[in-house]
């Protein structure tokens, strides 16, 4: 059977979105999973999401929220909403789960594919890639032809040819040979590109095709869980607008 990868990340403890995404993966015939990190943070089901992602037994890189929750990170410099959710999440997880998160690598490579949460120019610094310049500095550190990431919660494809970086706006794209690709798979649990639907990416190595998937899920339920947990109202509101 030909391999079909599902690349997913920025799940952010949103179980309602994650379940819809995984059902779609099964329907699409996914054979392998890759995770670009940020399993926890923002939403109300960190334990449930972590359990599911761990059961996939797949390569995972650490996201900044996974890192802050599982390290002794001082939260004084964080905005109060972010700090409140990190504190709350720490209390939801077991020692074993916190250890699991703290042991995740910043970068990993599988079958010639690199995974990083933010960028390769400083994986531990969690910088954002929103423009060509930032993509260019990432590419100087990308060794494999293909690298998947997340962090901005905005699906995006950057291509590196000799001497130039291009942004490619496509939902379906066949990766030509001889170029490098840096692909943001979007966010399962808190999309920020103005489209509130859950996002992930399919990659078929044989045909070299990538395909973004966007899926409706029960946003009302995810919002109700945030409110029931006493997490900041803003986190519930932003889910409905995808920002
Ligand atoms: Zn994130």
mmCIF file of C-alpha atoms and ligand atoms in Angstrom:
data_model
loop_
_atom_site.group_PDB
_atom_site.id
_atom_site.type_symbol
_atom_site.label_atom_id
_atom_site.label_comp_id
_atom_site.label_asym_id
_atom_site.label_seq_id
_atom_site.Cartn_x
_atom_site.Cartn_y
_atom_site.Cartn_z
ATOM 1 C CA UNK A 1 0.000 0.000 0.000
ATOM 2 C CA UNK A 2 1.317 3.459 -0.853
ATOM 3 C CA UNK A 3 2.080 5.648 2.096
ATOM 4 C CA UNK A 4 -0.174 8.573 2.875
ATOM 5 C CA UNK A 5 0.977 10.904 5.643
ATOM 6 C CA UNK A 6 -1.300 13.083 7.724
ATOM 7 C CA UNK A 7 0.641 16.006 9.153
ATOM 8 C CA UNK A 8 -1.113 17.691 12.035
ATOM 9 C CA UNK A 9 -0.269 20.141 14.756
ATOM 10 C CA UNK A 10 -1.376 23.039 16.942
ATOM 11 C CA UNK A 11 -4.116 20.806 18.267
ATOM 12 C CA UNK A 12 -4.162 22.893 21.435
ATOM 13 C CA UNK A 13 -6.301 20.604 23.571
ATOM 14 C CA UNK A 14 -9.279 20.894 21.214
ATOM 15 C CA UNK A 15 -10.739 17.374 21.329
ATOM 16 C CA UNK A 16 -13.779 18.246 19.186
ATOM 17 C CA UNK A 17 -11.551 19.361 16.308
ATOM 18 C CA UNK A 18 -9.064 16.512 16.786
ATOM 19 C CA UNK A 19 -11.719 13.790 16.604
ATOM 20 C CA UNK A 20 -13.107 15.182 13.339
ATOM 21 C CA UNK A 21 -9.607 15.406 11.855
ATOM 22 C CA UNK A 22 -8.721 11.828 12.792
ATOM 23 C CA UNK A 23 -11.998 10.500 11.385
ATOM 24 C CA UNK A 24 -11.172 12.300 8.146
ATOM 25 C CA UNK A 25 -7.655 10.817 8.150
ATOM 26 C CA UNK A 26 -9.170 7.334 8.351
ATOM 27 C CA UNK A 27 -11.636 8.100 5.562
ATOM 28 C CA UNK A 28 -8.773 9.395 3.382
ATOM 29 C CA UNK A 29 -6.717 6.218 3.939
ATOM 30 C CA UNK A 30 -3.892 7.729 5.983
ATOM 31 C CA UNK A 31 -1.149 5.193 6.793
ATOM 32 C CA UNK A 32 1.260 7.350 8.851
ATOM 33 C CA UNK A 33 1.045 10.371 11.117
ATOM 34 C CA UNK A 34 3.441 13.237 11.798
ATOM 35 C CA UNK A 35 2.850 15.840 14.502
ATOM 36 C CA UNK A 36 4.276 19.372 14.455
ATOM 37 C CA UNK A 37 3.598 20.037 18.149
ATOM 38 C CA UNK A 38 1.492 22.157 20.471
ATOM 39 C CA UNK A 39 -0.766 19.331 21.586
ATOM 40 C CA UNK A 40 -1.863 21.353 24.632
ATOM 41 C CA UNK A 41 -2.720 24.960 25.530
ATOM 42 C CA UNK A 42 -5.716 27.287 24.845
ATOM 43 C CA UNK A 43 -8.512 24.679 24.894
ATOM 44 C CA UNK A 44 -9.983 22.521 27.634
ATOM 45 C CA UNK A 45 -8.976 18.906 26.871
ATOM 46 C CA UNK A 46 -5.174 18.585 27.160
ATOM 47 C CA UNK A 47 -5.275 15.120 28.751
ATOM 48 C CA UNK A 48 -7.675 13.642 26.176
ATOM 49 C CA UNK A 49 -5.755 15.081 23.220
ATOM 50 C CA UNK A 50 -2.419 13.943 24.585
ATOM 51 C CA UNK A 51 -3.731 10.422 25.074
ATOM 52 C CA UNK A 52 -4.941 10.238 21.476
ATOM 53 C CA UNK A 53 -1.778 11.709 19.966
ATOM 54 C CA UNK A 54 0.419 9.374 22.011
ATOM 55 C CA UNK A 55 -1.621 6.398 20.791
ATOM 56 C CA UNK A 56 -0.703 7.275 17.186
ATOM 57 C CA UNK A 57 2.927 6.353 18.007
ATOM 58 C CA UNK A 58 4.194 8.900 15.537
ATOM 59 C CA UNK A 59 7.109 11.357 15.322
ATOM 60 C CA UNK A 60 6.259 14.505 17.313
ATOM 61 C CA UNK A 61 8.191 17.714 17.906
ATOM 62 C CA UNK A 62 7.655 19.929 20.923
ATOM 63 C CA UNK A 63 5.598 23.117 20.544
ATOM 64 C CA UNK A 64 6.096 26.227 22.664
ATOM 65 C CA UNK A 65 2.972 25.487 24.737
ATOM 66 C CA UNK A 66 4.038 21.861 25.283
ATOM 67 C CA UNK A 67 7.421 23.224 26.341
ATOM 68 C CA UNK A 68 6.132 25.926 28.713
ATOM 69 C CA UNK A 69 3.660 23.551 30.350
ATOM 70 C CA UNK A 70 6.234 20.821 30.959
ATOM 71 C CA UNK A 71 9.233 22.954 31.945
ATOM 72 C CA UNK A 72 9.702 25.160 34.963
ATOM 73 C CA UNK A 73 9.251 28.168 32.684
ATOM 74 C CA UNK A 74 8.709 31.358 34.673
ATOM 75 C CA UNK A 75 5.433 32.872 33.459
ATOM 76 C CA UNK A 76 5.962 36.449 34.686
ATOM 77 C CA UNK A 77 6.701 37.795 31.196
ATOM 78 C CA UNK A 78 3.668 36.126 29.634
ATOM 79 C CA UNK A 79 0.416 37.920 29.034
ATOM 80 C CA UNK A 80 -2.002 37.023 31.854
ATOM 81 C CA UNK A 81 -4.335 34.971 29.616
ATOM 82 C CA UNK A 82 -1.488 32.821 28.303
ATOM 83 C CA UNK A 83 -0.063 32.337 31.785
ATOM 84 C CA UNK A 84 -3.482 31.371 33.200
ATOM 85 C CA UNK A 85 -3.965 28.656 30.581
ATOM 86 C CA UNK A 86 -0.442 27.296 31.040
ATOM 87 C CA UNK A 87 -0.963 27.107 34.824
ATOM 88 C CA UNK A 88 -4.365 25.464 34.367
ATOM 89 C CA UNK A 89 -2.963 22.939 31.867
ATOM 90 C CA UNK A 90 -0.096 22.017 34.190
ATOM 91 C CA UNK A 91 -2.673 21.046 36.792
ATOM 92 C CA UNK A 92 -4.657 18.859 34.373
ATOM 93 C CA UNK A 93 -1.740 16.638 33.388
ATOM 94 C CA UNK A 94 -0.119 13.755 35.249
ATOM 95 C CA UNK A 95 3.601 13.558 36.025
ATOM 96 C CA UNK A 96 3.922 10.966 33.274
ATOM 97 C CA UNK A 97 2.256 13.263 30.745
ATOM 98 C CA UNK A 98 4.431 16.234 31.739
ATOM 99 C CA UNK A 99 7.532 14.057 31.409
ATOM 100 C CA UNK A 100 6.388 12.871 27.988
ATOM 101 C CA UNK A 101 6.031 16.491 26.807
ATOM 102 C CA UNK A 102 9.346 17.554 28.305
ATOM 103 C CA UNK A 103 11.132 14.732 26.452
ATOM 104 C CA UNK A 104 9.858 15.662 22.986
ATOM 105 C CA UNK A 105 12.594 16.815 20.576
ATOM 106 C CA UNK A 106 12.695 20.305 19.031
ATOM 107 C CA UNK A 107 13.499 18.815 15.618
ATOM 108 C CA UNK A 108 13.100 15.338 14.187
ATOM 109 C CA UNK A 109 13.536 13.723 10.772
ATOM 110 C CA UNK A 110 11.665 10.755 9.342
ATOM 111 C CA UNK A 111 12.083 9.346 5.833
ATOM 112 C CA UNK A 112 13.832 12.505 4.690
ATOM 113 C CA UNK A 113 11.143 14.785 6.121
ATOM 114 C CA UNK A 114 12.026 17.309 8.824
ATOM 115 C CA UNK A 115 9.556 18.345 11.512
ATOM 116 C CA UNK A 116 9.957 21.511 13.581
ATOM 117 C CA UNK A 117 7.310 23.489 15.437
ATOM 118 C CA UNK A 118 8.407 26.995 14.411
ATOM 119 C CA UNK A 119 11.598 27.426 12.328
ATOM 120 C CA UNK A 120 14.933 25.676 11.806
ATOM 121 C CA UNK A 121 17.071 28.804 12.252
ATOM 122 C CA UNK A 122 16.347 28.670 15.985
ATOM 123 C CA UNK A 123 14.026 25.772 16.875
ATOM 124 C CA UNK A 124 14.195 26.565 20.600
ATOM 125 C CA UNK A 125 13.387 30.245 20.112
ATOM 126 C CA UNK A 126 9.943 29.627 18.533
ATOM 127 C CA UNK A 127 10.103 32.539 16.068
ATOM 128 C CA UNK A 128 7.264 33.162 13.611
ATOM 129 C CA UNK A 129 7.497 32.771 9.837
ATOM 130 C CA UNK A 130 5.088 35.132 8.121
ATOM 131 C CA UNK A 131 7.205 36.548 5.282
ATOM 132 C CA UNK A 132 9.877 35.747 2.692
ATOM 133 C CA UNK A 133 12.723 37.048 4.823
ATOM 134 C CA UNK A 134 11.816 34.823 7.746
ATOM 135 C CA UNK A 135 11.342 31.875 5.373
ATOM 136 C CA UNK A 136 14.746 32.603 3.819
ATOM 137 C CA UNK A 137 16.519 32.404 7.207
ATOM 138 C CA UNK A 138 14.730 29.161 7.922
ATOM 139 C CA UNK A 139 15.799 27.658 4.559
ATOM 140 C CA UNK A 140 19.501 28.236 5.282
ATOM 141 C CA UNK A 141 19.094 25.606 8.024
ATOM 142 C CA UNK A 142 16.771 23.170 6.229
ATOM 143 C CA UNK A 143 18.801 20.172 5.055
ATOM 144 C CA UNK A 144 16.035 17.884 3.758
ATOM 145 C CA UNK A 145 13.940 18.769 0.686
ATOM 146 C CA UNK A 146 10.791 18.858 2.780
ATOM 147 C CA UNK A 147 10.059 20.357 6.192
ATOM 148 C CA UNK A 148 6.688 20.624 7.934
ATOM 149 C CA UNK A 149 5.911 23.097 10.709
ATOM 150 C CA UNK A 150 3.152 25.066 12.435
ATOM 151 C CA UNK A 151 3.183 27.752 15.148
ATOM 152 C CA UNK A 152 1.523 30.639 13.228
ATOM 153 C CA UNK A 153 -1.685 28.584 12.834
ATOM 154 C CA UNK A 154 -1.843 29.760 9.201
ATOM 155 C CA UNK A 155 -1.478 27.150 6.433
ATOM 156 C CA UNK A 156 1.275 28.237 4.030
ATOM 157 C CA UNK A 157 3.764 26.837 1.502
ATOM 158 C CA UNK A 158 7.217 28.346 0.922
ATOM 159 C CA UNK A 159 9.406 27.123 -1.911
ATOM 160 C CA UNK A 160 13.153 27.620 -2.194
ATOM 161 C CA UNK A 161 14.757 27.588 -5.603
ATOM 162 C CA UNK A 162 18.306 28.621 -6.383
ATOM 163 C CA UNK A 163 18.536 32.231 -5.263
ATOM 164 C CA UNK A 164 14.873 32.827 -4.512
ATOM 165 C CA UNK A 165 12.033 32.040 -2.114
ATOM 166 C CA UNK A 166 8.435 31.939 -3.308
ATOM 167 C CA UNK A 167 5.158 31.658 -1.507
ATOM 168 C CA UNK A 168 2.748 29.268 -3.178
ATOM 169 C CA UNK A 169 -0.974 29.726 -2.700
ATOM 170 C CA UNK A 170 -2.569 26.380 -3.399
ATOM 171 C CA UNK A 171 -4.758 23.855 -1.632
ATOM 172 C CA UNK A 172 -3.379 21.007 -3.742
ATOM 173 C CA UNK A 173 0.192 21.059 -4.921
ATOM 174 C CA UNK A 174 2.613 18.618 -6.540
ATOM 175 C CA UNK A 175 6.117 19.227 -5.222
ATOM 176 C CA UNK A 176 8.594 19.471 -8.121
ATOM 177 C CA UNK A 177 11.923 17.693 -7.624
ATOM 178 C CA UNK A 178 15.059 19.718 -6.919
ATOM 179 C CA UNK A 179 13.519 22.436 -4.768
ATOM 180 C CA UNK A 180 13.004 22.769 -1.037
ATOM 181 C CA UNK A 181 9.652 23.146 0.660
ATOM 182 C CA UNK A 182 8.743 24.572 4.045
ATOM 183 C CA UNK A 183 5.087 23.871 4.657
ATOM 184 C CA UNK A 184 2.925 25.142 7.495
ATOM 185 C CA UNK A 185 0.123 22.623 8.019
ATOM 186 C CA UNK A 186 -2.191 25.073 9.813
ATOM 187 C CA UNK A 187 -3.873 24.375 13.139
ATOM 188 C CA UNK A 188 -6.248 21.607 14.153
ATOM 189 C CA UNK A 189 -7.517 23.316 17.284
ATOM 190 C CA UNK A 190 -7.226 27.098 16.854
ATOM 191 C CA UNK A 191 -6.939 28.247 13.208
ATOM 192 C CA UNK A 192 -5.920 31.911 12.750
ATOM 193 C CA UNK A 193 -6.183 32.507 9.016
ATOM 194 C CA UNK A 194 -9.766 33.768 9.223
ATOM 195 C CA UNK A 195 -11.190 30.318 8.466
ATOM 196 C CA UNK A 196 -12.408 28.662 11.695
ATOM 197 C CA UNK A 197 -12.380 25.134 10.248
ATOM 198 C CA UNK A 198 -9.790 22.653 11.525
ATOM 199 C CA UNK A 199 -6.713 22.391 9.297
ATOM 200 C CA UNK A 200 -4.237 19.619 8.544
ATOM 201 C CA UNK A 201 -2.249 18.347 5.565
ATOM 202 C CA UNK A 202 -2.050 15.119 3.566
ATOM 203 C CA UNK A 203 1.229 14.164 1.883
ATOM 204 C CA UNK A 204 1.647 11.281 -0.535
ATOM 205 C CA UNK A 205 5.378 10.601 -1.089
ATOM 206 C CA UNK A 206 4.877 8.528 -4.250
ATOM 207 C CA UNK A 207 3.019 11.198 -6.212
ATOM 208 C CA UNK A 208 4.763 14.028 -4.273
ATOM 209 C CA UNK A 209 1.382 15.631 -3.729
ATOM 210 C CA UNK A 210 0.343 17.701 -0.718
ATOM 211 C CA UNK A 211 -3.274 18.529 -0.002
ATOM 212 C CA UNK A 212 -4.647 20.835 2.689
ATOM 213 C CA UNK A 213 -7.806 19.641 4.412
ATOM 214 C CA UNK A 214 -10.267 22.008 6.138
ATOM 215 C CA UNK A 215 -13.027 20.514 8.251
ATOM 216 C CA UNK A 216 -16.064 21.811 10.090
ATOM 217 C CA UNK A 217 -16.338 20.669 13.690
ATOM 218 C CA UNK A 218 -18.558 21.480 16.675
ATOM 219 C CA UNK A 219 -17.107 24.873 17.646
ATOM 220 C CA UNK A 220 -20.005 25.454 20.075
ATOM 221 C CA UNK A 221 -18.987 22.379 22.035
ATOM 222 C CA UNK A 222 -15.322 23.439 22.198
ATOM 223 C CA UNK A 223 -16.436 26.889 23.414
ATOM 224 C CA UNK A 224 -18.691 25.350 26.061
ATOM 225 C CA UNK A 225 -15.760 23.298 27.364
ATOM 226 C CA UNK A 226 -13.555 26.418 27.613
ATOM 227 C CA UNK A 227 -16.260 28.248 29.594
ATOM 228 C CA UNK A 228 -16.954 25.258 31.837
ATOM 229 C CA UNK A 229 -13.243 25.024 32.648
ATOM 230 C CA UNK A 230 -13.176 28.708 33.581
ATOM 231 C CA UNK A 231 -10.587 29.556 30.901
ATOM 232 C CA UNK A 232 -10.515 33.104 29.407
ATOM 233 C CA UNK A 233 -13.625 33.985 27.360
ATOM 234 C CA UNK A 234 -11.450 35.375 24.562
ATOM 235 C CA UNK A 235 -10.236 31.815 23.865
ATOM 236 C CA UNK A 236 -13.813 30.708 23.215
ATOM 237 C CA UNK A 237 -14.638 33.711 21.032
ATOM 238 C CA UNK A 238 -11.629 33.434 18.759
ATOM 239 C CA UNK A 239 -12.524 29.869 17.723
ATOM 240 C CA UNK A 240 -15.675 31.106 15.973
ATOM 241 C CA UNK A 241 -13.789 33.616 13.806
ATOM 242 C CA UNK A 242 -10.607 31.642 13.185
ATOM 243 C CA UNK A 243 -8.272 34.250 14.649
HETATM 244 ZN ZN1 LIG B 1 0.285 26.901 18.612
#
